[in-house]
PDB file of C-alpha atoms and ligand atoms in Angstrom:
ATOM      1  CA  UNK A 251      29.147  -9.155 -16.470  1.00  0.00           C
ATOM      2  CA  UNK A 252      27.616 -10.531 -13.299  1.00  0.00           C
ATOM      3  CA  UNK A 253      25.200 -13.332 -12.847  1.00  0.00           C
ATOM      4  CA  UNK A 254      22.163 -14.197 -10.840  1.00  0.00           C
ATOM      5  CA  UNK A 255      22.777 -17.684  -9.536  1.00  0.00           C
ATOM      6  CA  UNK A 256      19.927 -19.994 -10.372  1.00  0.00           C
ATOM      7  CA  UNK A 257      19.900 -22.372  -7.429  1.00  0.00           C
ATOM      8  CA  UNK A 258      21.227 -20.095  -4.720  1.00  0.00           C
ATOM      9  CA  UNK A 259      18.905 -20.240  -1.755  1.00  0.00           C
ATOM     10  CA  UNK A 260      19.133 -17.909   1.153  1.00  0.00           C
ATOM     11  CA  UNK A 261      17.665 -19.262   4.347  1.00  0.00           C
ATOM     12  CA  UNK A 262      17.091 -16.407   6.716  1.00  0.00           C
ATOM     13  CA  UNK A 263      14.916 -18.192   9.163  1.00  0.00           C
ATOM     14  CA  UNK A 264      13.933 -21.831   9.533  1.00  0.00           C
ATOM     15  CA  UNK A 265      10.212 -21.113   9.928  1.00  0.00           C
ATOM     16  CA  UNK A 266       9.640 -18.082   7.761  1.00  0.00           C
ATOM     17  CA  UNK A 267      12.511 -18.388   5.353  1.00  0.00           C
ATOM     18  CA  UNK A 268      12.752 -15.889   2.555  1.00  0.00           C
ATOM     19  CA  UNK A 269      14.061 -17.804  -0.400  1.00  0.00           C
ATOM     20  CA  UNK A 270      14.978 -16.641  -3.839  1.00  0.00           C
ATOM     21  CA  UNK A 271      17.827 -15.829  -6.141  1.00  0.00           C
ATOM     22  CA  UNK A 272      20.905 -13.857  -5.155  1.00  0.00           C
ATOM     23  CA  UNK A 273      23.426 -12.149  -7.397  1.00  0.00           C
ATOM     24  CA  UNK A 274      27.209 -12.517  -7.442  1.00  0.00           C
ATOM     25  CA  UNK A 275      29.552  -9.563  -6.799  1.00  0.00           C
ATOM     26  CA  UNK A 276      29.798  -8.660 -10.467  1.00  0.00           C
ATOM     27  CA  UNK A 277      26.019  -8.477 -10.728  1.00  0.00           C
ATOM     28  CA  UNK A 278      24.908  -7.085  -7.378  1.00  0.00           C
ATOM     29  CA  UNK A 279      26.094  -3.474  -7.552  1.00  0.00           C
ATOM     30  CA  UNK A 280      25.195  -0.100  -8.963  1.00  0.00           C
ATOM     31  CA  UNK A 281      27.328   0.904 -11.929  1.00  0.00           C
ATOM     32  CA  UNK A 282      27.969   4.632 -11.532  1.00  0.00           C
ATOM     33  CA  UNK A 283      28.549   7.326 -14.170  1.00  0.00           C
ATOM     34  CA  UNK A 284      28.558  11.113 -14.187  1.00  0.00           C
ATOM     35  CA  UNK A 285      26.878  11.225 -17.589  1.00  0.00           C
ATOM     36  CA  UNK A 286      24.011   9.353 -19.208  1.00  0.00           C
ATOM     37  CA  UNK A 287      25.084   6.013 -20.745  1.00  0.00           C
ATOM     38  CA  UNK A 288      22.042   4.321 -22.301  1.00  0.00           C
ATOM     39  CA  UNK A 289      23.997   1.105 -22.963  1.00  0.00           C
ATOM     40  CA  UNK A 290      24.370   0.730 -19.175  1.00  0.00           C
ATOM     41  CA  UNK A 291      20.566   0.718 -18.918  1.00  0.00           C
ATOM     42  CA  UNK A 292      20.487  -2.075 -21.483  1.00  0.00           C
ATOM     43  CA  UNK A 293      22.790  -4.084 -19.177  1.00  0.00           C
ATOM     44  CA  UNK A 294      20.215  -3.710 -16.381  1.00  0.00           C
ATOM     45  CA  UNK A 295      17.373  -4.634 -18.757  1.00  0.00           C
ATOM     46  CA  UNK A 296      19.297  -7.760 -19.754  1.00  0.00           C
ATOM     47  CA  UNK A 297      19.893  -8.745 -16.121  1.00  0.00           C
ATOM     48  CA  UNK A 298      23.667  -8.398 -16.302  1.00  0.00           C
ATOM     49  CA  UNK A 299      23.919  -5.912 -13.455  1.00  0.00           C
ATOM     50  CA  UNK A 300      21.489  -4.985 -10.649  1.00  0.00           C
ATOM     51  CA  UNK A 301      21.463  -1.229 -11.170  1.00  0.00           C
ATOM     52  CA  UNK A 302      22.985   1.906 -12.601  1.00  0.00           C
ATOM     53  CA  UNK A 303      23.112   5.501 -11.396  1.00  0.00           C
ATOM     54  CA  UNK A 304      23.843   8.562 -13.520  1.00  0.00           C
ATOM     55  CA  UNK A 305      24.909  11.345 -11.177  1.00  0.00           C
ATOM     56  CA  UNK A 306      23.703  14.905 -11.610  1.00  0.00           C
ATOM     57  CA  UNK A 307      22.569  14.514 -15.204  1.00  0.00           C
ATOM     58  CA  UNK A 308      19.563  16.847 -14.928  1.00  0.00           C
ATOM     59  CA  UNK A 309      20.553  20.526 -14.640  1.00  0.00           C
ATOM     60  CA  UNK A 310      19.408  22.505 -11.559  1.00  0.00           C
ATOM     61  CA  UNK A 311      17.297  24.944 -13.577  1.00  0.00           C
ATOM     62  CA  UNK A 312      15.385  22.035 -15.146  1.00  0.00           C
ATOM     63  CA  UNK A 313      14.831  20.452 -11.721  1.00  0.00           C
ATOM     64  CA  UNK A 314      13.505  23.759 -10.365  1.00  0.00           C
ATOM     65  CA  UNK A 315      11.153  24.219 -13.303  1.00  0.00           C
ATOM     66  CA  UNK A 316       9.789  20.667 -13.116  1.00  0.00           C
ATOM     67  CA  UNK A 317       9.289  20.952  -9.348  1.00  0.00           C
ATOM     68  CA  UNK A 318       7.481  24.285  -9.668  1.00  0.00           C
ATOM     69  CA  UNK A 319       5.187  22.925 -12.389  1.00  0.00           C
ATOM     70  CA  UNK A 320       4.449  19.750 -10.422  1.00  0.00           C
ATOM     71  CA  UNK A 321       3.200  21.719  -7.411  1.00  0.00           C
ATOM     72  CA  UNK A 322       1.287  24.143  -9.645  1.00  0.00           C
ATOM     73  CA  UNK A 323      -0.439  21.430 -11.704  1.00  0.00           C
ATOM     74  CA  UNK A 324      -4.238  21.418 -11.249  1.00  0.00           C
ATOM     75  CA  UNK A 325      -4.209  17.682 -12.085  1.00  0.00           C
ATOM     76  CA  UNK A 326      -1.953  16.776  -9.130  1.00  0.00           C
ATOM     77  CA  UNK A 327      -3.672  14.321  -6.773  1.00  0.00           C
ATOM     78  CA  UNK A 328      -3.353  13.378  -3.129  1.00  0.00           C
ATOM     79  CA  UNK A 329      -2.560   9.806  -2.156  1.00  0.00           C
ATOM     80  CA  UNK A 330      -3.898   7.865   0.820  1.00  0.00           C
ATOM     81  CA  UNK A 331      -2.546   6.487   4.054  1.00  0.00           C
ATOM     82  CA  UNK A 332      -0.451   3.604   2.664  1.00  0.00           C
ATOM     83  CA  UNK A 333       1.915   6.029   0.929  1.00  0.00           C
ATOM     84  CA  UNK A 334       0.838   9.581   1.851  1.00  0.00           C
ATOM     85  CA  UNK A 335       1.796  12.239  -0.631  1.00  0.00           C
ATOM     86  CA  UNK A 336       0.992  13.746  -3.999  1.00  0.00           C
ATOM     87  CA  UNK A 337       1.241  12.394  -7.511  1.00  0.00           C
ATOM     88  CA  UNK A 338       0.699  13.220 -11.148  1.00  0.00           C
ATOM     89  CA  UNK A 339       0.250  10.342 -13.581  1.00  0.00           C
ATOM     90  CA  UNK A 340      -1.495   6.971 -13.412  1.00  0.00           C
ATOM     91  CA  UNK A 341      -0.158   3.926 -11.585  1.00  0.00           C
ATOM     92  CA  UNK A 342      -1.172   0.429 -12.687  1.00  0.00           C
ATOM     93  CA  UNK A 343      -1.007  -1.121  -9.223  1.00  0.00           C
ATOM     94  CA  UNK A 344      -4.232  -3.002  -8.331  1.00  0.00           C
ATOM     95  CA  UNK A 345      -6.214  -1.743 -11.321  1.00  0.00           C
ATOM     96  CA  UNK A 346      -7.776  -3.378 -14.339  1.00  0.00           C
ATOM     97  CA  UNK A 347      -5.869  -2.757 -17.560  1.00  0.00           C
ATOM     98  CA  UNK A 348      -8.858  -0.774 -18.788  1.00  0.00           C
ATOM     99  CA  UNK A 349      -8.933   1.503 -15.734  1.00  0.00           C
ATOM    100  CA  UNK A 350      -5.187   2.042 -15.793  1.00  0.00           C
ATOM    101  CA  UNK A 351      -5.091   3.005 -19.471  1.00  0.00           C
ATOM    102  CA  UNK A 352      -8.154   5.258 -19.091  1.00  0.00           C
ATOM    103  CA  UNK A 353      -6.514   7.018 -16.155  1.00  0.00           C
ATOM    104  CA  UNK A 354      -3.249   7.337 -18.070  1.00  0.00           C
ATOM    105  CA  UNK A 355      -5.194   9.098 -20.843  1.00  0.00           C
ATOM    106  CA  UNK A 356      -6.681  11.514 -18.298  1.00  0.00           C
ATOM    107  CA  UNK A 357      -3.220  12.493 -17.069  1.00  0.00           C
ATOM    108  CA  UNK A 358      -1.659  12.699 -20.504  1.00  0.00           C
ATOM    109  CA  UNK A 359      -2.045  16.456 -21.139  1.00  0.00           C
ATOM    110  CA  UNK A 360      -1.208  17.429 -17.552  1.00  0.00           C
ATOM    111  CA  UNK A 361       2.021  15.401 -17.647  1.00  0.00           C
ATOM    112  CA  UNK A 362       2.995  16.923 -20.968  1.00  0.00           C
ATOM    113  CA  UNK A 363       2.362  20.390 -19.512  1.00  0.00           C
ATOM    114  CA  UNK A 364       4.836  19.678 -16.690  1.00  0.00           C
ATOM    115  CA  UNK A 365       7.453  17.786 -18.729  1.00  0.00           C
ATOM    116  CA  UNK A 366       7.566  20.039 -21.757  1.00  0.00           C
ATOM    117  CA  UNK A 367      10.649  21.977 -20.648  1.00  0.00           C
ATOM    118  CA  UNK A 368      13.744  22.862 -22.674  1.00  0.00           C
ATOM    119  CA  UNK A 369      15.893  19.709 -22.861  1.00  0.00           C
ATOM    120  CA  UNK A 370      13.036  17.579 -21.472  1.00  0.00           C
ATOM    121  CA  UNK A 371      15.070  15.067 -19.434  1.00  0.00           C
ATOM    122  CA  UNK A 372      12.507  12.252 -19.746  1.00  0.00           C
ATOM    123  CA  UNK A 373      12.497  12.559 -23.531  1.00  0.00           C
ATOM    124  CA  UNK A 374      16.299  12.650 -23.440  1.00  0.00           C
ATOM    125  CA  UNK A 375      16.465   9.428 -21.442  1.00  0.00           C
ATOM    126  CA  UNK A 376      13.960   7.673 -23.681  1.00  0.00           C
ATOM    127  CA  UNK A 377      15.551   8.794 -26.935  1.00  0.00           C
ATOM    128  CA  UNK A 378      19.000   7.678 -25.803  1.00  0.00           C
ATOM    129  CA  UNK A 379      17.679   4.308 -24.692  1.00  0.00           C
ATOM    130  CA  UNK A 380      15.623   3.861 -27.877  1.00  0.00           C
ATOM    131  CA  UNK A 381      18.772   4.439 -29.931  1.00  0.00           C
ATOM    132  CA  UNK A 382      20.875   2.002 -27.895  1.00  0.00           C
ATOM    133  CA  UNK A 383      18.169  -0.660 -28.131  1.00  0.00           C
ATOM    134  CA  UNK A 384      17.590  -0.047 -31.856  1.00  0.00           C
ATOM    135  CA  UNK A 385      21.277  -0.841 -32.426  1.00  0.00           C
ATOM    136  CA  UNK A 386      20.470  -4.322 -31.080  1.00  0.00           C
ATOM    137  CA  UNK A 387      17.294  -4.663 -33.151  1.00  0.00           C
ATOM    138  CA  UNK A 388      15.012  -3.898 -30.212  1.00  0.00           C
ATOM    139  CA  UNK A 389      12.110  -1.442 -30.279  1.00  0.00           C
ATOM    140  CA  UNK A 390      11.338   0.738 -27.264  1.00  0.00           C
ATOM    141  CA  UNK A 391       7.803   2.098 -26.826  1.00  0.00           C
ATOM    142  CA  UNK A 392       5.176   2.816 -24.153  1.00  0.00           C
ATOM    143  CA  UNK A 393       3.116  -0.222 -23.128  1.00  0.00           C
ATOM    144  CA  UNK A 394      -0.470  -0.171 -24.347  1.00  0.00           C
ATOM    145  CA  UNK A 395      -3.521  -1.948 -25.617  1.00  0.00           C
ATOM    146  CA  UNK A 396      -6.125  -1.177 -28.276  1.00  0.00           C
ATOM    147  CA  UNK A 397      -4.517   2.115 -29.212  1.00  0.00           C
ATOM    148  CA  UNK A 398      -4.259   3.354 -25.625  1.00  0.00           C
ATOM    149  CA  UNK A 399      -0.931   4.010 -23.968  1.00  0.00           C
ATOM    150  CA  UNK A 400       0.562   3.768 -20.494  1.00  0.00           C
ATOM    151  CA  UNK A 401       1.600   6.997 -18.762  1.00  0.00           C
ATOM    152  CA  UNK A 402       5.028   8.243 -19.811  1.00  0.00           C
ATOM    153  CA  UNK A 403       6.030   8.595 -16.178  1.00  0.00           C
ATOM    154  CA  UNK A 404       4.527   9.310 -12.791  1.00  0.00           C
ATOM    155  CA  UNK A 405       5.718  12.249 -10.697  1.00  0.00           C
ATOM    156  CA  UNK A 406       5.457  11.690  -6.948  1.00  0.00           C
ATOM    157  CA  UNK A 407       6.154  13.368  -3.671  1.00  0.00           C
ATOM    158  CA  UNK A 408       5.525  11.105  -0.710  1.00  0.00           C
ATOM    159  CA  UNK A 409       6.562  10.922   2.910  1.00  0.00           C
ATOM    160  CA  UNK A 410       5.645   7.623   4.483  1.00  0.00           C
ATOM    161  CA  UNK A 411       6.363   7.275   8.159  1.00  0.00           C
ATOM    162  CA  UNK A 412       8.170   4.510   9.978  1.00  0.00           C
ATOM    163  CA  UNK A 413      11.545   2.940   9.490  1.00  0.00           C
ATOM    164  CA  UNK A 414      11.204   3.280   5.729  1.00  0.00           C
ATOM    165  CA  UNK A 415       9.420   6.009   3.763  1.00  0.00           C
ATOM    166  CA  UNK A 416       8.574   3.310   1.266  1.00  0.00           C
ATOM    167  CA  UNK A 417       8.352  -0.148   2.843  1.00  0.00           C
ATOM    168  CA  UNK A 418      10.434  -3.064   1.523  1.00  0.00           C
ATOM    169  CA  UNK A 419       8.754  -4.434  -1.597  1.00  0.00           C
ATOM    170  CA  UNK A 420       9.449  -5.684  -5.101  1.00  0.00           C
ATOM    171  CA  UNK A 421       7.923  -4.535  -8.381  1.00  0.00           C
ATOM    172  CA  UNK A 422       7.438  -8.011  -9.823  1.00  0.00           C
ATOM    173  CA  UNK A 423       4.366  -9.049  -7.792  1.00  0.00           C
ATOM    174  CA  UNK A 424       2.212  -6.238  -9.152  1.00  0.00           C
ATOM    175  CA  UNK A 425       3.022  -7.430 -12.683  1.00  0.00           C
ATOM    176  CA  UNK A 426       1.127 -10.658 -12.031  1.00  0.00           C
ATOM    177  CA  UNK A 427      -2.139  -8.940 -11.016  1.00  0.00           C
ATOM    178  CA  UNK A 428      -4.975 -11.146 -12.351  1.00  0.00           C
ATOM    179  CA  UNK A 429      -6.992  -8.090 -13.434  1.00  0.00           C
ATOM    180  CA  UNK A 430      -4.157  -7.243 -15.842  1.00  0.00           C
ATOM    181  CA  UNK A 431      -3.907 -10.617 -17.579  1.00  0.00           C
ATOM    182  CA  UNK A 432      -4.753  -8.860 -20.828  1.00  0.00           C
ATOM    183  CA  UNK A 433      -1.923  -6.328 -20.417  1.00  0.00           C
ATOM    184  CA  UNK A 434       1.378  -6.914 -22.202  1.00  0.00           C
ATOM    185  CA  UNK A 435       3.448  -5.772 -19.201  1.00  0.00           C
ATOM    186  CA  UNK A 436       2.800  -9.168 -17.595  1.00  0.00           C
ATOM    187  CA  UNK A 437       5.203 -10.664 -20.115  1.00  0.00           C
ATOM    188  CA  UNK A 438       7.957  -8.502 -18.596  1.00  0.00           C
ATOM    189  CA  UNK A 439       7.828 -10.853 -15.599  1.00  0.00           C
ATOM    190  CA  UNK A 440       9.624 -13.429 -17.796  1.00  0.00           C
ATOM    191  CA  UNK A 441      12.485 -10.940 -18.248  1.00  0.00           C
ATOM    192  CA  UNK A 442      13.745  -8.142 -15.947  1.00  0.00           C
ATOM    193  CA  UNK A 443      11.393  -5.567 -14.441  1.00  0.00           C
ATOM    194  CA  UNK A 444      13.456  -2.380 -14.233  1.00  0.00           C
ATOM    195  CA  UNK A 445      12.519   0.617 -12.077  1.00  0.00           C
ATOM    196  CA  UNK A 446      13.518   4.049 -13.399  1.00  0.00           C
ATOM    197  CA  UNK A 447      13.757   7.056 -11.098  1.00  0.00           C
ATOM    198  CA  UNK A 448      14.834  10.634 -11.579  1.00  0.00           C
ATOM    199  CA  UNK A 449      15.332  12.630  -8.394  1.00  0.00           C
ATOM    200  CA  UNK A 450      13.985  16.191  -8.684  1.00  0.00           C
ATOM    201  CA  UNK A 451      14.475  17.048  -5.061  1.00  0.00           C
ATOM    202  CA  UNK A 452      15.431  15.248  -1.862  1.00  0.00           C
ATOM    203  CA  UNK A 453      16.052  16.254   1.714  1.00  0.00           C
ATOM    204  CA  UNK A 454      18.919  14.714   3.642  1.00  0.00           C
ATOM    205  CA  UNK A 455      18.693  10.952   4.050  1.00  0.00           C
ATOM    206  CA  UNK A 456      16.199   9.266   1.759  1.00  0.00           C
ATOM    207  CA  UNK A 457      18.588   6.614   0.480  1.00  0.00           C
ATOM    208  CA  UNK A 458      17.441   3.777  -1.737  1.00  0.00           C
ATOM    209  CA  UNK A 459      18.038   0.359  -0.181  1.00  0.00           C
ATOM    210  CA  UNK A 460      18.218  -2.709  -2.417  1.00  0.00           C
ATOM    211  CA  UNK A 461      18.576  -6.184  -0.912  1.00  0.00           C
ATOM    212  CA  UNK A 462      20.382  -8.959  -2.698  1.00  0.00           C
ATOM    213  CA  UNK A 463      17.418 -11.229  -3.000  1.00  0.00           C
ATOM    214  CA  UNK A 464      14.792 -11.755  -5.658  1.00  0.00           C
ATOM    215  CA  UNK A 465      12.117 -13.652  -3.755  1.00  0.00           C
ATOM    216  CA  UNK A 466      10.865 -16.793  -5.448  1.00  0.00           C
ATOM    217  CA  UNK A 467       7.241 -17.629  -6.011  1.00  0.00           C
ATOM    218  CA  UNK A 468       7.090 -19.922  -2.978  1.00  0.00           C
ATOM    219  CA  UNK A 469       8.186 -17.072  -0.666  1.00  0.00           C
ATOM    220  CA  UNK A 470       5.835 -14.601  -2.269  1.00  0.00           C
ATOM    221  CA  UNK A 471       2.898 -16.972  -1.874  1.00  0.00           C
ATOM    222  CA  UNK A 472       3.842 -17.925   1.688  1.00  0.00           C
ATOM    223  CA  UNK A 473       3.978 -14.269   2.707  1.00  0.00           C
ATOM    224  CA  UNK A 474       0.744 -13.463   0.849  1.00  0.00           C
ATOM    225  CA  UNK A 475       2.587 -10.997  -1.393  1.00  0.00           C
ATOM    226  CA  UNK A 476       2.166 -12.822  -4.655  1.00  0.00           C
ATOM    227  CA  UNK A 477       0.156 -10.158  -6.476  1.00  0.00           C
ATOM    228  CA  UNK A 478       1.290  -7.141  -4.484  1.00  0.00           C
ATOM    229  CA  UNK A 479       5.000  -7.578  -3.764  1.00  0.00           C
ATOM    230  CA  UNK A 480       4.597  -5.521  -0.588  1.00  0.00           C
ATOM    231  CA  UNK A 481       5.463  -5.258   2.254  1.00  0.00           C
ATOM    232  CA  UNK A 482       8.296  -7.675   3.130  1.00  0.00           C
ATOM    233  CA  UNK A 483       8.752  -8.096   6.892  1.00  0.00           C
ATOM    234  CA  UNK A 484      11.939  -6.351   8.010  1.00  0.00           C
ATOM    235  CA  UNK A 485      13.055  -9.254  10.198  1.00  0.00           C
ATOM    236  CA  UNK A 486      13.354 -11.459   7.113  1.00  0.00           C
ATOM    237  CA  UNK A 487      15.782  -9.001   5.550  1.00  0.00           C
ATOM    238  CA  UNK A 488      18.129  -8.500   8.502  1.00  0.00           C
ATOM    239  CA  UNK A 489      20.723 -11.008   7.327  1.00  0.00           C
ATOM    240  CA  UNK A 490      20.444 -10.169   3.653  1.00  0.00           C
ATOM    241  CA  UNK A 491      23.218  -8.220   1.950  1.00  0.00           C
ATOM    242  CA  UNK A 492      22.061  -4.737   0.864  1.00  0.00           C
ATOM    243  CA  UNK A 493      23.330  -1.718  -1.027  1.00  0.00           C
ATOM    244  CA  UNK A 494      22.333   1.743   0.162  1.00  0.00           C
ATOM    245  CA  UNK A 495      22.391   4.363  -2.542  1.00  0.00           C
ATOM    246  CA  UNK A 496      22.600   8.085  -1.769  1.00  0.00           C
ATOM    247  CA  UNK A 497      20.244   9.929  -4.052  1.00  0.00           C
ATOM    248  CA  UNK A 498      20.673  13.597  -4.894  1.00  0.00           C
ATOM    249  CA  UNK A 499      18.711  16.037  -7.059  1.00  0.00           C
ATOM    250  CA  UNK A 500      19.541  15.500 -10.719  1.00  0.00           C
ATOM    251  CA  UNK A 501      20.453  11.825 -10.293  1.00  0.00           C
ATOM    252  CA  UNK A 502      18.811   9.217 -12.496  1.00  0.00           C
ATOM    253  CA  UNK A 503      18.932   5.610 -11.315  1.00  0.00           C
ATOM    254  CA  UNK A 504      17.553   2.375 -12.662  1.00  0.00           C
ATOM    255  CA  UNK A 505      17.598  -1.010 -10.995  1.00  0.00           C
ATOM    256  CA  UNK A 506      16.153  -4.494 -11.171  1.00  0.00           C
ATOM    257  CA  UNK A 507      12.847  -4.092  -9.346  1.00  0.00           C
ATOM    258  CA  UNK A 508      12.575  -7.838  -8.666  1.00  0.00           C
ATOM    259  CA  UNK A 509      14.985  -7.303  -5.777  1.00  0.00           C
ATOM    260  CA  UNK A 510      13.352  -6.310  -2.520  1.00  0.00           C
ATOM    261  CA  UNK A 511      13.932  -2.559  -2.159  1.00  0.00           C
ATOM    262  CA  UNK A 512      12.848   0.349   0.042  1.00  0.00           C
ATOM    263  CA  UNK A 513      13.409   4.060   0.529  1.00  0.00           C
ATOM    264  CA  UNK A 514      14.757   5.448   3.800  1.00  0.00           C
ATOM    265  CA  UNK A 515      12.972   8.459   5.303  1.00  0.00           C
ATOM    266  CA  UNK A 516      14.363  11.940   4.923  1.00  0.00           C
ATOM    267  CA  UNK A 517      16.135  12.929   8.101  1.00  0.00           C
ATOM    268  CA  UNK A 518      15.489  16.661   7.763  1.00  0.00           C
ATOM    269  CA  UNK A 519      12.123  18.088   8.813  1.00  0.00           C
ATOM    270  CA  UNK A 520      11.497  19.685   5.427  1.00  0.00           C
ATOM    271  CA  UNK A 521       9.903  16.982   3.329  1.00  0.00           C
ATOM    272  CA  UNK A 522      11.189  17.670  -0.122  1.00  0.00           C
ATOM    273  CA  UNK A 523      11.432  14.388  -1.971  1.00  0.00           C
ATOM    274  CA  UNK A 524      10.011  14.476  -5.506  1.00  0.00           C
ATOM    275  CA  UNK A 525      10.730  11.734  -8.003  1.00  0.00           C
ATOM    276  CA  UNK A 526       9.849  11.049 -11.617  1.00  0.00           C
ATOM    277  CA  UNK A 527       9.391   7.308 -12.028  1.00  0.00           C
ATOM    278  CA  UNK A 528       8.581   4.622 -14.525  1.00  0.00           C
ATOM    279  CA  UNK A 529       9.047   0.899 -15.049  1.00  0.00           C
ATOM    280  CA  UNK A 530      10.492  -0.796 -18.104  1.00  0.00           C
ATOM    281  CA  UNK A 531      11.165  -4.260 -19.349  1.00  0.00           C
ATOM    282  CA  UNK A 532      11.526  -6.577 -22.292  1.00  0.00           C
ATOM    283  CA  UNK A 533       8.224  -8.232 -23.217  1.00  0.00           C
ATOM    284  CA  UNK A 534       9.782 -10.256 -26.013  1.00  0.00           C
ATOM    285  CA  UNK A 535      13.187 -10.520 -27.624  1.00  0.00           C
ATOM    286  CA  UNK A 536      12.608  -7.473 -29.841  1.00  0.00           C
ATOM    287  CA  UNK A 537      10.504  -5.191 -27.653  1.00  0.00           C
ATOM    288  CA  UNK A 538      11.015  -3.127 -24.503  1.00  0.00           C
ATOM    289  CA  UNK A 539       7.970  -1.323 -23.104  1.00  0.00           C
ATOM    290  CA  UNK A 540       7.554   1.258 -20.353  1.00  0.00           C
ATOM    291  CA  UNK A 541       4.655   1.834 -17.945  1.00  0.00           C
ATOM    292  CA  UNK A 542       3.955   3.353 -14.577  1.00  0.00           C
TER     293      UNK A 542
HETATM  294 FE1  FE2 B 736       9.502  -0.231  -6.269  1.00  0.00          FE
END
């Protein structure tokens, strides 16, 4: 298994250096399978490998049904200028714990109505992972507080403009949001914060880009991204090693969200990208939680 090297510093620029931890060749890669292997997700959760992709594991008829129900859902909402598009489900970004969990409750029934398909692929993923973790004495459950639960997933279709459809960012910063000090997900920052994505539809292009750097706190503070994790200036990433992952409908991929990552725009004019997403991480030795 690969390693993240503790003291490895990457100096990109003398004045505005982006510093952090970089992975070795064994670690910094996407393990690839053509079937679901929950134990490979555990490797990502334990920080032994940067990512994993399961190719074509959701059947076409399921993708079509989920897509149709997403667009038909009366609970689907429009998102603003920073990431234009549509979504179903709550996102915790920039909210109080209370507001996030209340919003998650509002979306609960609407998400169930979309996801309740034969061979529900989200349930399949979660059950497989729960079993693999249970074998190691670890419980897997949705994050929550006071009897309220995080959203199971968030379903999104978005089409940002510019060089990247989703600007370079990391998912760690948003887990240090002061308004969420009372939320257990903040303890995931002491472990690995793992992004989960299931591609329902994608035009051509739209690759995931992951850079081999996990910015340290000094860089995040210097760039003013400490609580947001976004956006990282492109010029600071030019010299950084990156993997570019082709993503096709039916693929499920998970990766260490502490690495700076971005999504390339679709090159075709039809904007088709729809993704089911979630975030997961250990919050203590015996518990993995998921949130959105
Ligand atoms: Fe992300």
